[in-house]
PDB file of C-alpha atoms and ligand atoms in Angstrom:
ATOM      1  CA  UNK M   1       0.000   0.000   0.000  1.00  0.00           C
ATOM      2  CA  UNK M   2       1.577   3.300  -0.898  1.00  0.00           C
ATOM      3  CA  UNK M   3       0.697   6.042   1.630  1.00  0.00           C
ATOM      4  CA  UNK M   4       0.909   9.870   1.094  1.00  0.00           C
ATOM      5  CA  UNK M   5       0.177  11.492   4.493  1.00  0.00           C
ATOM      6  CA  UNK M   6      -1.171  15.224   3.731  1.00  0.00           C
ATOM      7  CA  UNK M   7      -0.618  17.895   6.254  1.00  0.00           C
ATOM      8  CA  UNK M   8      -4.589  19.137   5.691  1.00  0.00           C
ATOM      9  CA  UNK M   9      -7.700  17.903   3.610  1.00  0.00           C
ATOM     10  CA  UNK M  10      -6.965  20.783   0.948  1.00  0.00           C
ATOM     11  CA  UNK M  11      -4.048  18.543   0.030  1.00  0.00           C
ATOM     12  CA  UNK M  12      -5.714  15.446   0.378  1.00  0.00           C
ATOM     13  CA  UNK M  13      -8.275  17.048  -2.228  1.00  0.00           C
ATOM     14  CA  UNK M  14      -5.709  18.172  -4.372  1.00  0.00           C
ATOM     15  CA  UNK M  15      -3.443  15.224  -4.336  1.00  0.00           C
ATOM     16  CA  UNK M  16      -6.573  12.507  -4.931  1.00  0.00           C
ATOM     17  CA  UNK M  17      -7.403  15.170  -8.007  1.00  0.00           C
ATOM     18  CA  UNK M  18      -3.947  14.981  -9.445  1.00  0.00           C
ATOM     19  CA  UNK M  19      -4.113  11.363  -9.463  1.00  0.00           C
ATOM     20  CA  UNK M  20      -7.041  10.561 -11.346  1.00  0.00           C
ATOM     21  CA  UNK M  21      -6.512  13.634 -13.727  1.00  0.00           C
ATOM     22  CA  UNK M  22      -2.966  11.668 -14.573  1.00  0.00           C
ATOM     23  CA  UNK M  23      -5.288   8.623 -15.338  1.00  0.00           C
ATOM     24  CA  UNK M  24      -7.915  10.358 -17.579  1.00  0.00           C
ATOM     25  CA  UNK M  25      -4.930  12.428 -19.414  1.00  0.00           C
ATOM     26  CA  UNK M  26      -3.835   8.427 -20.067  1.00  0.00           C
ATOM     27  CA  UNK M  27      -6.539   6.905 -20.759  1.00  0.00           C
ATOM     28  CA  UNK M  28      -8.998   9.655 -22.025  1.00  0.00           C
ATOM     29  CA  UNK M  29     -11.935   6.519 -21.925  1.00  0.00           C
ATOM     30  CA  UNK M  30     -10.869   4.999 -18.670  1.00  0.00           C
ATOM     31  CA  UNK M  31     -13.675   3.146 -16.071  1.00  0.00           C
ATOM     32  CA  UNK M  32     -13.972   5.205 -12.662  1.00  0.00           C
ATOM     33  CA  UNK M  33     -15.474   3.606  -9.449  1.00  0.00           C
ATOM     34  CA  UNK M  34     -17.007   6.421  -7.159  1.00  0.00           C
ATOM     35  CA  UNK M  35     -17.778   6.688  -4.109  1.00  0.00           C
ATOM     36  CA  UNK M  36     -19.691   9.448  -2.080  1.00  0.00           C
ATOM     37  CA  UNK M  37     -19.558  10.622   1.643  1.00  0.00           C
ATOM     38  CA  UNK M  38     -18.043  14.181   2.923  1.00  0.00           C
ATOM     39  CA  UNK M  39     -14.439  13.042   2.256  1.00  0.00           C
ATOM     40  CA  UNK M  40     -14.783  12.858  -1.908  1.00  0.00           C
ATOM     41  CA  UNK M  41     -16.151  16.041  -1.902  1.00  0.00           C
ATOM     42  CA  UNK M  42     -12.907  18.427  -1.841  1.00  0.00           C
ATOM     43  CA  UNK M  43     -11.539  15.965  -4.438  1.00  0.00           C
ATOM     44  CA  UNK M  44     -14.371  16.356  -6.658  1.00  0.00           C
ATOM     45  CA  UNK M  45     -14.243  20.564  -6.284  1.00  0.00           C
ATOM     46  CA  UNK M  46     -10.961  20.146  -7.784  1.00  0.00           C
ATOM     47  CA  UNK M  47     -11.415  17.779 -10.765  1.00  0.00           C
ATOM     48  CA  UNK M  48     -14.663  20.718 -11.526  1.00  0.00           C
ATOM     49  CA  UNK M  49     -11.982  23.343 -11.587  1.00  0.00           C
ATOM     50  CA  UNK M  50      -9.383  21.431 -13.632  1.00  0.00           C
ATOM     51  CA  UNK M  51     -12.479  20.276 -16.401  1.00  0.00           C
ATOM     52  CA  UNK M  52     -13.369  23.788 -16.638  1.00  0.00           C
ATOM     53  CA  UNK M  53     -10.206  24.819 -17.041  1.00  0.00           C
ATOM     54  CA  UNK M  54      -9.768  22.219 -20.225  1.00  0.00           C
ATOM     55  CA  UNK M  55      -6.713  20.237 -18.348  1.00  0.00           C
ATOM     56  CA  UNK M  56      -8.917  16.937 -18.239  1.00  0.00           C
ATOM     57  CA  UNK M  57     -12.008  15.448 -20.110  1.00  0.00           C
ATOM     58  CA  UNK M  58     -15.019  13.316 -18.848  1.00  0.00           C
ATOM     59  CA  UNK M  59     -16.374  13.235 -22.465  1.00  0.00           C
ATOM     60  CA  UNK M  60     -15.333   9.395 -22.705  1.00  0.00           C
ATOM     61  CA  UNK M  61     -15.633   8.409 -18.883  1.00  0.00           C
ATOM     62  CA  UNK M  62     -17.342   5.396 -17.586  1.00  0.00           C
ATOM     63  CA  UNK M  63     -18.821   5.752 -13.731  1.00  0.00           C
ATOM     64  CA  UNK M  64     -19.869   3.014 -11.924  1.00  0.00           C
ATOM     65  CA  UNK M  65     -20.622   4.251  -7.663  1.00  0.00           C
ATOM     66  CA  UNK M  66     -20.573   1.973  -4.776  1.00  0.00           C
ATOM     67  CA  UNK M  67     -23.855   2.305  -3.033  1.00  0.00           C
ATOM     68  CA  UNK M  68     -27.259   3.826  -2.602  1.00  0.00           C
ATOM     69  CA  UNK M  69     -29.771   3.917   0.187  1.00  0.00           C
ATOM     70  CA  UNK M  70     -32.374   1.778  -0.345  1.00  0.00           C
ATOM     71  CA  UNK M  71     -35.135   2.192  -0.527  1.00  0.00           C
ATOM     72  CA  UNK M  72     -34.771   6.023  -1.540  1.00  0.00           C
ATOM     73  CA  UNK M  73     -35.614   7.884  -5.409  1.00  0.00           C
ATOM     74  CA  UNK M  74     -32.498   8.917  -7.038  1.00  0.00           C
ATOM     75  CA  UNK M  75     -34.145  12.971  -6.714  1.00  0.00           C
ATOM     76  CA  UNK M  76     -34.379  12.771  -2.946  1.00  0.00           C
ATOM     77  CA  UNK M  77     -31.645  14.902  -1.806  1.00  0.00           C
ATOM     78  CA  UNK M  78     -29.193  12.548  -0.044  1.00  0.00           C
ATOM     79  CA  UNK M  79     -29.987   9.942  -2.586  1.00  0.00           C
ATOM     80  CA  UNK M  80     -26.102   9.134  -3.604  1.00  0.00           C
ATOM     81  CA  UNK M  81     -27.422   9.872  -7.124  1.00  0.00           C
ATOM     82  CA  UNK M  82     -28.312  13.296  -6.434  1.00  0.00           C
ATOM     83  CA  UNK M  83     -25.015  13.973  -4.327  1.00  0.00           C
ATOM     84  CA  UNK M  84     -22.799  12.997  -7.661  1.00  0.00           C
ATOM     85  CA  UNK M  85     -25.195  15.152  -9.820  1.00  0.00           C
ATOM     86  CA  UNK M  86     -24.130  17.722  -7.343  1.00  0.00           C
ATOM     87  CA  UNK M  87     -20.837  17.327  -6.877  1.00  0.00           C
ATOM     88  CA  UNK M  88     -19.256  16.269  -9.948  1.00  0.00           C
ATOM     89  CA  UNK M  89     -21.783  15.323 -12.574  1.00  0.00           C
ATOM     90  CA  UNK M  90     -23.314  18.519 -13.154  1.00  0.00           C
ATOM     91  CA  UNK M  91     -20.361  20.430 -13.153  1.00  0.00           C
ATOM     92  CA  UNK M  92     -18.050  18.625 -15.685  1.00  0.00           C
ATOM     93  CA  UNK M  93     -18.474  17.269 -19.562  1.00  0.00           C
ATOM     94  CA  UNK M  94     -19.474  13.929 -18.670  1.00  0.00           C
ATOM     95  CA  UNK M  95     -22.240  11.629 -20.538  1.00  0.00           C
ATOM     96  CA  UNK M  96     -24.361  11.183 -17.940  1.00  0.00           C
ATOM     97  CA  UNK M  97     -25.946   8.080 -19.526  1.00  0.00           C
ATOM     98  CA  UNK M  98     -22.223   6.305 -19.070  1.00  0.00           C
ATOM     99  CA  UNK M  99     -22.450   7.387 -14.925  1.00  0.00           C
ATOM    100  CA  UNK M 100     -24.608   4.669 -12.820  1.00  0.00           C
ATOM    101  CA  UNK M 101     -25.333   4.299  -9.448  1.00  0.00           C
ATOM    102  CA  UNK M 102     -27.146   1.472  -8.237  1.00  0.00           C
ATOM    103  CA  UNK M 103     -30.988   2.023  -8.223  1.00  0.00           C
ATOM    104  CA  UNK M 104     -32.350   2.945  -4.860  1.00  0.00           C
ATOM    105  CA  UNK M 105     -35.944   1.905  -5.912  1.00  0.00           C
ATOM    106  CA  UNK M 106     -34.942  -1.280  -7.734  1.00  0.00           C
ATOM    107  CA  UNK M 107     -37.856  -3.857  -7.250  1.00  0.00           C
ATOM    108  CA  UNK M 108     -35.663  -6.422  -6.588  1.00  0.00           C
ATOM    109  CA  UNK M 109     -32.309  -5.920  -5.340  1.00  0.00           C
ATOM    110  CA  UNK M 110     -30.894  -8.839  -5.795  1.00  0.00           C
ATOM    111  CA  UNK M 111     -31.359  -8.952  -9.302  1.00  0.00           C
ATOM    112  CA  UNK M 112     -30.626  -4.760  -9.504  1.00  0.00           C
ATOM    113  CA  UNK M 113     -27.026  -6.363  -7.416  1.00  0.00           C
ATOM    114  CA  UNK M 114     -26.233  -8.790 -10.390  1.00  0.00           C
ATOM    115  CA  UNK M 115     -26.822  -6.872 -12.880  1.00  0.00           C
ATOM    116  CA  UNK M 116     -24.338  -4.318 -11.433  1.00  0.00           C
ATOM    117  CA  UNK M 117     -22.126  -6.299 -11.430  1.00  0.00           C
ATOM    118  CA  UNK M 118     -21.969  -7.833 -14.577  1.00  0.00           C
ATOM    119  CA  UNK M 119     -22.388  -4.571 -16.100  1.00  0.00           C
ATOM    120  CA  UNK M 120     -18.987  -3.592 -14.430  1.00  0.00           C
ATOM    121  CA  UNK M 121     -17.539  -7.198 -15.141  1.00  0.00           C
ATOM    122  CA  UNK M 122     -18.322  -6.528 -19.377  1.00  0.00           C
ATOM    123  CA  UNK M 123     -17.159  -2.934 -18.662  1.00  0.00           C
ATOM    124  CA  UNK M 124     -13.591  -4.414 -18.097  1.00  0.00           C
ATOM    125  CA  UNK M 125     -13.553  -3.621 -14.195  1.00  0.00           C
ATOM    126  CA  UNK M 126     -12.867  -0.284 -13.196  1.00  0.00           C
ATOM    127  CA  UNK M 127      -9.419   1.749 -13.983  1.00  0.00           C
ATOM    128  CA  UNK M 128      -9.393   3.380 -10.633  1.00  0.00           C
ATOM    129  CA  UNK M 129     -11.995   2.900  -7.511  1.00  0.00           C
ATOM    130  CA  UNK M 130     -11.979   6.073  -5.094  1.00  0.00           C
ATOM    131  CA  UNK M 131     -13.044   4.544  -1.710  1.00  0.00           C
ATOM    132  CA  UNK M 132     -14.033   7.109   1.700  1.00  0.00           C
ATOM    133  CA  UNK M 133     -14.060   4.451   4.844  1.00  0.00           C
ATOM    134  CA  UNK M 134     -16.749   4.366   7.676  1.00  0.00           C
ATOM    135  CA  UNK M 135     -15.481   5.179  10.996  1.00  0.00           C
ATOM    136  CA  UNK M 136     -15.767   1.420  11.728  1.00  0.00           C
ATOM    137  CA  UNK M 137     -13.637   0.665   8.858  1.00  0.00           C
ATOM    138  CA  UNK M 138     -16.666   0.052   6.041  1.00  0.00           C
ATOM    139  CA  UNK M 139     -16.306   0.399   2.498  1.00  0.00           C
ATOM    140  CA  UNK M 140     -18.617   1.050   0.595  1.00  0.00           C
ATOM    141  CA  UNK M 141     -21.263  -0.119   2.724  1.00  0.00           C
ATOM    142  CA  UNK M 142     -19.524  -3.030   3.345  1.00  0.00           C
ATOM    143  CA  UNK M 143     -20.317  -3.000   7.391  1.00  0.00           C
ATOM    144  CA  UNK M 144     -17.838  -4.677   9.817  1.00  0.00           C
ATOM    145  CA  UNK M 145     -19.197  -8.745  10.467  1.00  0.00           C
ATOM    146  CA  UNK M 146     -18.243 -12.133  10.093  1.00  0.00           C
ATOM    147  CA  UNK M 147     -18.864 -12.874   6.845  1.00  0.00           C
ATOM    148  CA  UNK M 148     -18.496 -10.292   3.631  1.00  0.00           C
ATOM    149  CA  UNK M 149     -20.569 -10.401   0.352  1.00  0.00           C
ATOM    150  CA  UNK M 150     -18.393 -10.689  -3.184  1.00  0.00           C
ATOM    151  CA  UNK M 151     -21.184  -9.191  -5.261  1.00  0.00           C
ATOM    152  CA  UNK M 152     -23.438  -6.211  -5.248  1.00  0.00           C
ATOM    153  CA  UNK M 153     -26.169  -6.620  -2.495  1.00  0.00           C
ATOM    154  CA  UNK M 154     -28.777  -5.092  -0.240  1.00  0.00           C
ATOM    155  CA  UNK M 155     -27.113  -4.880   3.183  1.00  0.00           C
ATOM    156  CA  UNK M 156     -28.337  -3.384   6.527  1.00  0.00           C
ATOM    157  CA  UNK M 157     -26.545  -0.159   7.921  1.00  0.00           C
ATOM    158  CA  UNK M 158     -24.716  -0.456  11.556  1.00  0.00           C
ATOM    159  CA  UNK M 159     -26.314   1.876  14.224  1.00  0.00           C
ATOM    160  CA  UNK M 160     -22.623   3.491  13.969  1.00  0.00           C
ATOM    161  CA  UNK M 161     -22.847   4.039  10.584  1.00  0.00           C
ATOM    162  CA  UNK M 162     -26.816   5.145  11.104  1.00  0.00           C
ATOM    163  CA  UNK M 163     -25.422   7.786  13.240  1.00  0.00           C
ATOM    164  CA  UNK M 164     -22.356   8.599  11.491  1.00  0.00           C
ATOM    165  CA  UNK M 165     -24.803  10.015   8.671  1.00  0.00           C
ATOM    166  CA  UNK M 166     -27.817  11.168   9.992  1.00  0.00           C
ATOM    167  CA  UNK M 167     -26.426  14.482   9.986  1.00  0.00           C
ATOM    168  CA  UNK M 168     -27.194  14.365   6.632  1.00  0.00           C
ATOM    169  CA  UNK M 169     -30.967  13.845   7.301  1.00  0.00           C
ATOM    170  CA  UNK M 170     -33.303  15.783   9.403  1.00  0.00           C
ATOM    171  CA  UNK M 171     -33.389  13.479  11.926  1.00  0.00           C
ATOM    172  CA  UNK M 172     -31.732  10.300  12.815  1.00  0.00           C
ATOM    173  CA  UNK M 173     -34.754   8.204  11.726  1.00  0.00           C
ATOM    174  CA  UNK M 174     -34.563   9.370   8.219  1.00  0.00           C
ATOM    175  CA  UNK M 175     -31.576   7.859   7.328  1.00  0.00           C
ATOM    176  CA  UNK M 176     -32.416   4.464   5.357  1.00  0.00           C
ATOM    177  CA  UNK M 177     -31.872   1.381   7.362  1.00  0.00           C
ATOM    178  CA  UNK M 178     -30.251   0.028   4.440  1.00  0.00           C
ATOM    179  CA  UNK M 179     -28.431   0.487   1.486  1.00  0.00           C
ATOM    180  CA  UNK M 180     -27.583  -1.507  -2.239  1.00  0.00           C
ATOM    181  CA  UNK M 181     -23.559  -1.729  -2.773  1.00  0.00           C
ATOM    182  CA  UNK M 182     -20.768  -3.151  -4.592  1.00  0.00           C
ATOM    183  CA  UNK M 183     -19.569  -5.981  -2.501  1.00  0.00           C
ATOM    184  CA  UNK M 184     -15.841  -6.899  -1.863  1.00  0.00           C
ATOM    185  CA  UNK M 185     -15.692  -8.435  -5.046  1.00  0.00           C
ATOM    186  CA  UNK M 186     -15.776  -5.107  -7.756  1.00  0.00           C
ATOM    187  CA  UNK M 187     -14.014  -3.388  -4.976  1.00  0.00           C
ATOM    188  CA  UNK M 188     -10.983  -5.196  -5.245  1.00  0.00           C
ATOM    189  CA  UNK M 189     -11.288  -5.827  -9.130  1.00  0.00           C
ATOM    190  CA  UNK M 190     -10.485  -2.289  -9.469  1.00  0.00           C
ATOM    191  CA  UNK M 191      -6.578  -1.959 -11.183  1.00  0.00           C
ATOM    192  CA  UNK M 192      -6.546   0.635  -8.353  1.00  0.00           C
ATOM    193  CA  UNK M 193      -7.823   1.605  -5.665  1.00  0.00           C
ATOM    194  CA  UNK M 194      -7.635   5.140  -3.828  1.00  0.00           C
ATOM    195  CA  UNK M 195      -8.671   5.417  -0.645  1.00  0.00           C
ATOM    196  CA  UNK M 196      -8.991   8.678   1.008  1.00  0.00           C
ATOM    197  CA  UNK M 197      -9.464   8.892   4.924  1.00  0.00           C
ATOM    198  CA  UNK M 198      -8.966  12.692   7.088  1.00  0.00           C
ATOM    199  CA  UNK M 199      -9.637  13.512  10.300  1.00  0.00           C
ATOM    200  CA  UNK M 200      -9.056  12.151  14.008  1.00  0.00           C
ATOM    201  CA  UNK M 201     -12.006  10.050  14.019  1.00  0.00           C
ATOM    202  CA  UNK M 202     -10.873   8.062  11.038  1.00  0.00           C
ATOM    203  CA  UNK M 203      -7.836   6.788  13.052  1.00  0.00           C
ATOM    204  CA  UNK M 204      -8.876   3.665  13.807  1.00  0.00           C
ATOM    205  CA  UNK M 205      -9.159   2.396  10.499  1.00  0.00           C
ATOM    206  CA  UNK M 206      -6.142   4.070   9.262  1.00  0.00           C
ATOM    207  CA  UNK M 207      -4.178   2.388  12.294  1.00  0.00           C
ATOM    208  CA  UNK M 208      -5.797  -1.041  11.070  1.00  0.00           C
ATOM    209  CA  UNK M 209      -4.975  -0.612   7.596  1.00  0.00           C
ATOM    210  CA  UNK M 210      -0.955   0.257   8.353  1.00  0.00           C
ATOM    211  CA  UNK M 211      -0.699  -2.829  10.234  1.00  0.00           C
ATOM    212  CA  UNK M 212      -0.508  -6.583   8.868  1.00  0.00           C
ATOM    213  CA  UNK M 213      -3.331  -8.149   9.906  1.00  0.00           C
ATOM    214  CA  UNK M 214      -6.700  -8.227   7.942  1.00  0.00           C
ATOM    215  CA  UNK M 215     -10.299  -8.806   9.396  1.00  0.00           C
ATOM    216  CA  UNK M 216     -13.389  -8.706   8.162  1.00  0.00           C
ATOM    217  CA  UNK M 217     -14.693  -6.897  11.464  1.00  0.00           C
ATOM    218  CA  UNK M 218     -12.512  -4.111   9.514  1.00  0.00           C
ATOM    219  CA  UNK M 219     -13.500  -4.198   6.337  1.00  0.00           C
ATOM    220  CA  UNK M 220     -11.168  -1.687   4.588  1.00  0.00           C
ATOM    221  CA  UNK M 221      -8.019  -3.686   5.959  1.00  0.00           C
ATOM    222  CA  UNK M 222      -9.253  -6.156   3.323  1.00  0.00           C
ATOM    223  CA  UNK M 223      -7.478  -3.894   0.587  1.00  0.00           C
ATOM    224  CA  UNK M 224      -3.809  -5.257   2.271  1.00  0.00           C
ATOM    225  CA  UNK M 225      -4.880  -8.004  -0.388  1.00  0.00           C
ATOM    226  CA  UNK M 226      -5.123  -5.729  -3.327  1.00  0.00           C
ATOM    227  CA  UNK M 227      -1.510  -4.666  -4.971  1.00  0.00           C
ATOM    228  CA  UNK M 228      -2.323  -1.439  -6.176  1.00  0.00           C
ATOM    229  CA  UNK M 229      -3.694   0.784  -3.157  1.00  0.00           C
ATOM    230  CA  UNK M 230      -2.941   4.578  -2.523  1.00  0.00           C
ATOM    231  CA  UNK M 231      -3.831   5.723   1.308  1.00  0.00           C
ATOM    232  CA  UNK M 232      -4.443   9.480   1.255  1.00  0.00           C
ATOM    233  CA  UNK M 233      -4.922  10.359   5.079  1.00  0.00           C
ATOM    234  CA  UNK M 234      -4.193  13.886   6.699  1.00  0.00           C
ATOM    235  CA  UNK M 235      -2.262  14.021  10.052  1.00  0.00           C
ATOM    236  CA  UNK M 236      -5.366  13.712  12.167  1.00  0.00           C
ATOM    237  CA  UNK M 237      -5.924  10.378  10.844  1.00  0.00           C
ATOM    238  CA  UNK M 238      -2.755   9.442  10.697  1.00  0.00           C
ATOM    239  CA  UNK M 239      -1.164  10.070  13.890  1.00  0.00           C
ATOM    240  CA  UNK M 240      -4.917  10.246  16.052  1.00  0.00           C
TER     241      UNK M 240
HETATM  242  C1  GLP W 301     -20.886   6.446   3.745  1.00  0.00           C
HETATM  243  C2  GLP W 301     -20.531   5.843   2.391  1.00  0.00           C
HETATM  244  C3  GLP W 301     -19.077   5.448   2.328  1.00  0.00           C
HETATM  245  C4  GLP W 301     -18.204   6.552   2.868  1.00  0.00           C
HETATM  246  C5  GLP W 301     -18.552   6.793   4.310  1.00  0.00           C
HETATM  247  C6  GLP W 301     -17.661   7.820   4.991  1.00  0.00           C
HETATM  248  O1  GLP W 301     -21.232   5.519   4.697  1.00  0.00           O
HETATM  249  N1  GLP W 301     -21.331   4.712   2.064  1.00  0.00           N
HETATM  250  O2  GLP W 301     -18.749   5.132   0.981  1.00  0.00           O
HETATM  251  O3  GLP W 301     -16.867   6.201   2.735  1.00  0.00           O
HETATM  252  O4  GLP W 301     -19.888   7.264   4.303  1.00  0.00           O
HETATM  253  O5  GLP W 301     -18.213   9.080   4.892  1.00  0.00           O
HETATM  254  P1  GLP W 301     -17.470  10.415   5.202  1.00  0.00           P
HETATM  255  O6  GLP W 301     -16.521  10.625   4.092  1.00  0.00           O
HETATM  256  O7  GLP W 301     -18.565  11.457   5.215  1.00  0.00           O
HETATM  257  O8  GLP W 301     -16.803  10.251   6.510  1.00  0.00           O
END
């Protein structure tokens, strides 16, 4: 795992830009797994302000997210959908008809979950998979227990994780119970995979990534498996 500690989340931003503008400046048509969360955000601000500026190009990009809440219409406003319109989508010269996210209201999510997948899987995997991490160490939503998924499922959240977002939501009980997402298996099918953690109360799973064990009850340490990983982490998260 290559690590790049960043003395602020303005350089986390900056440096997690850099790195996937290198990758669409090489491969103008790559596949780009997404993920959402406050973390992203600063990273997507700058990969606006370098499309604008004509350095990169999402004309020919492929987008496949993580996760969405389930069940919860991609125009609600912390539908996972809406927060990439937002963020990125909107902003930049992508086709949104090649950006997907799975489908919040699908009918049946294990079917919506296999399709996913295999739409990824004939996509060629993804080039580059940005990953934030839960406070207890989920991925995607990907929540800490025994046993992991491989494929794209419907999962329940954690009470921390519950919490960890509700101040998103108006209150605690509006946050969705549970959520569609990519499961281990598209995660670590990515060529690579850039993971982007700041702040003190993600050093727990920074901590558990930088050792050399791995444990499901932690997901993201999982990604000690994968050869290609870049840890972007500010000091907080880094030294706790
Ligand atoms: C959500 C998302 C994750 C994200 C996590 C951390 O639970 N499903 O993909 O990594 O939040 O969010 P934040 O970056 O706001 O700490």
């Amino acid at each position: 795992m290559k690590l790049i500690v960043c003395e602020n989340y303005g350089e986390m931003s900056e440096k997690g830009a850099k790195i996937i503008a290198e990758l669409l400046k090489a491969k103008p048509n790559c596949i780009l797994g997404l993920a959402t969360g406050s973390t992203p955000v600063g990273m997507y601000e700058e990969l606006v302000k370098m499309n604008k500026a004509g350095e990169i190009t999402f004309k020919d990009v492929t987008t496949y997210n993580l996760d969405e809440y389930y069940p919860l219409a991609p125009d609600h406003d912390q539908s996972y959908r809406y927060f990439m319109n937002h963020n990125l989508f909107n902003h930049v010269d992508i086709d949104k008809s090649r950006t997907h996210v799975p489908n919040g209201l699908a009918g049946d999510p294990a079917a919506e979950g296999e399709a996913y997948d295999k739409a990824i899987e004939n996509a060629g995997y993804t080039d580059l998979q940005v990953l934030g991490v839960g406070q207890n160490g989920h991925i995607g939503f990907n929540e800490p227990e025994e046993e992991l998924y491989v494929g794209t499922h419907l999962t329940a959240l954690t009470e921390n994780t519950i919490e960890a977002n509700a101040r998103f939501f108006a209150s605690k009980d509006d946050v969705p119970t549970r959520a569609i997402t990519m499961g281990m298996g598209s995660i670590m099918k990515a060529r690579t995979i850039l993971v982007l953690a700041g702040g003190k109360n993600k050093h727990f799973v920074v901590s558990k990534m930088l050792d050399d064990r791995i444990t499901a009850f932690v997901p993201a340490t999982l990604l000690k498996l994968h050869k290609d990983v870049i840890l972007i982490c500010d000091k907080a998260a880094y030294e706790g």
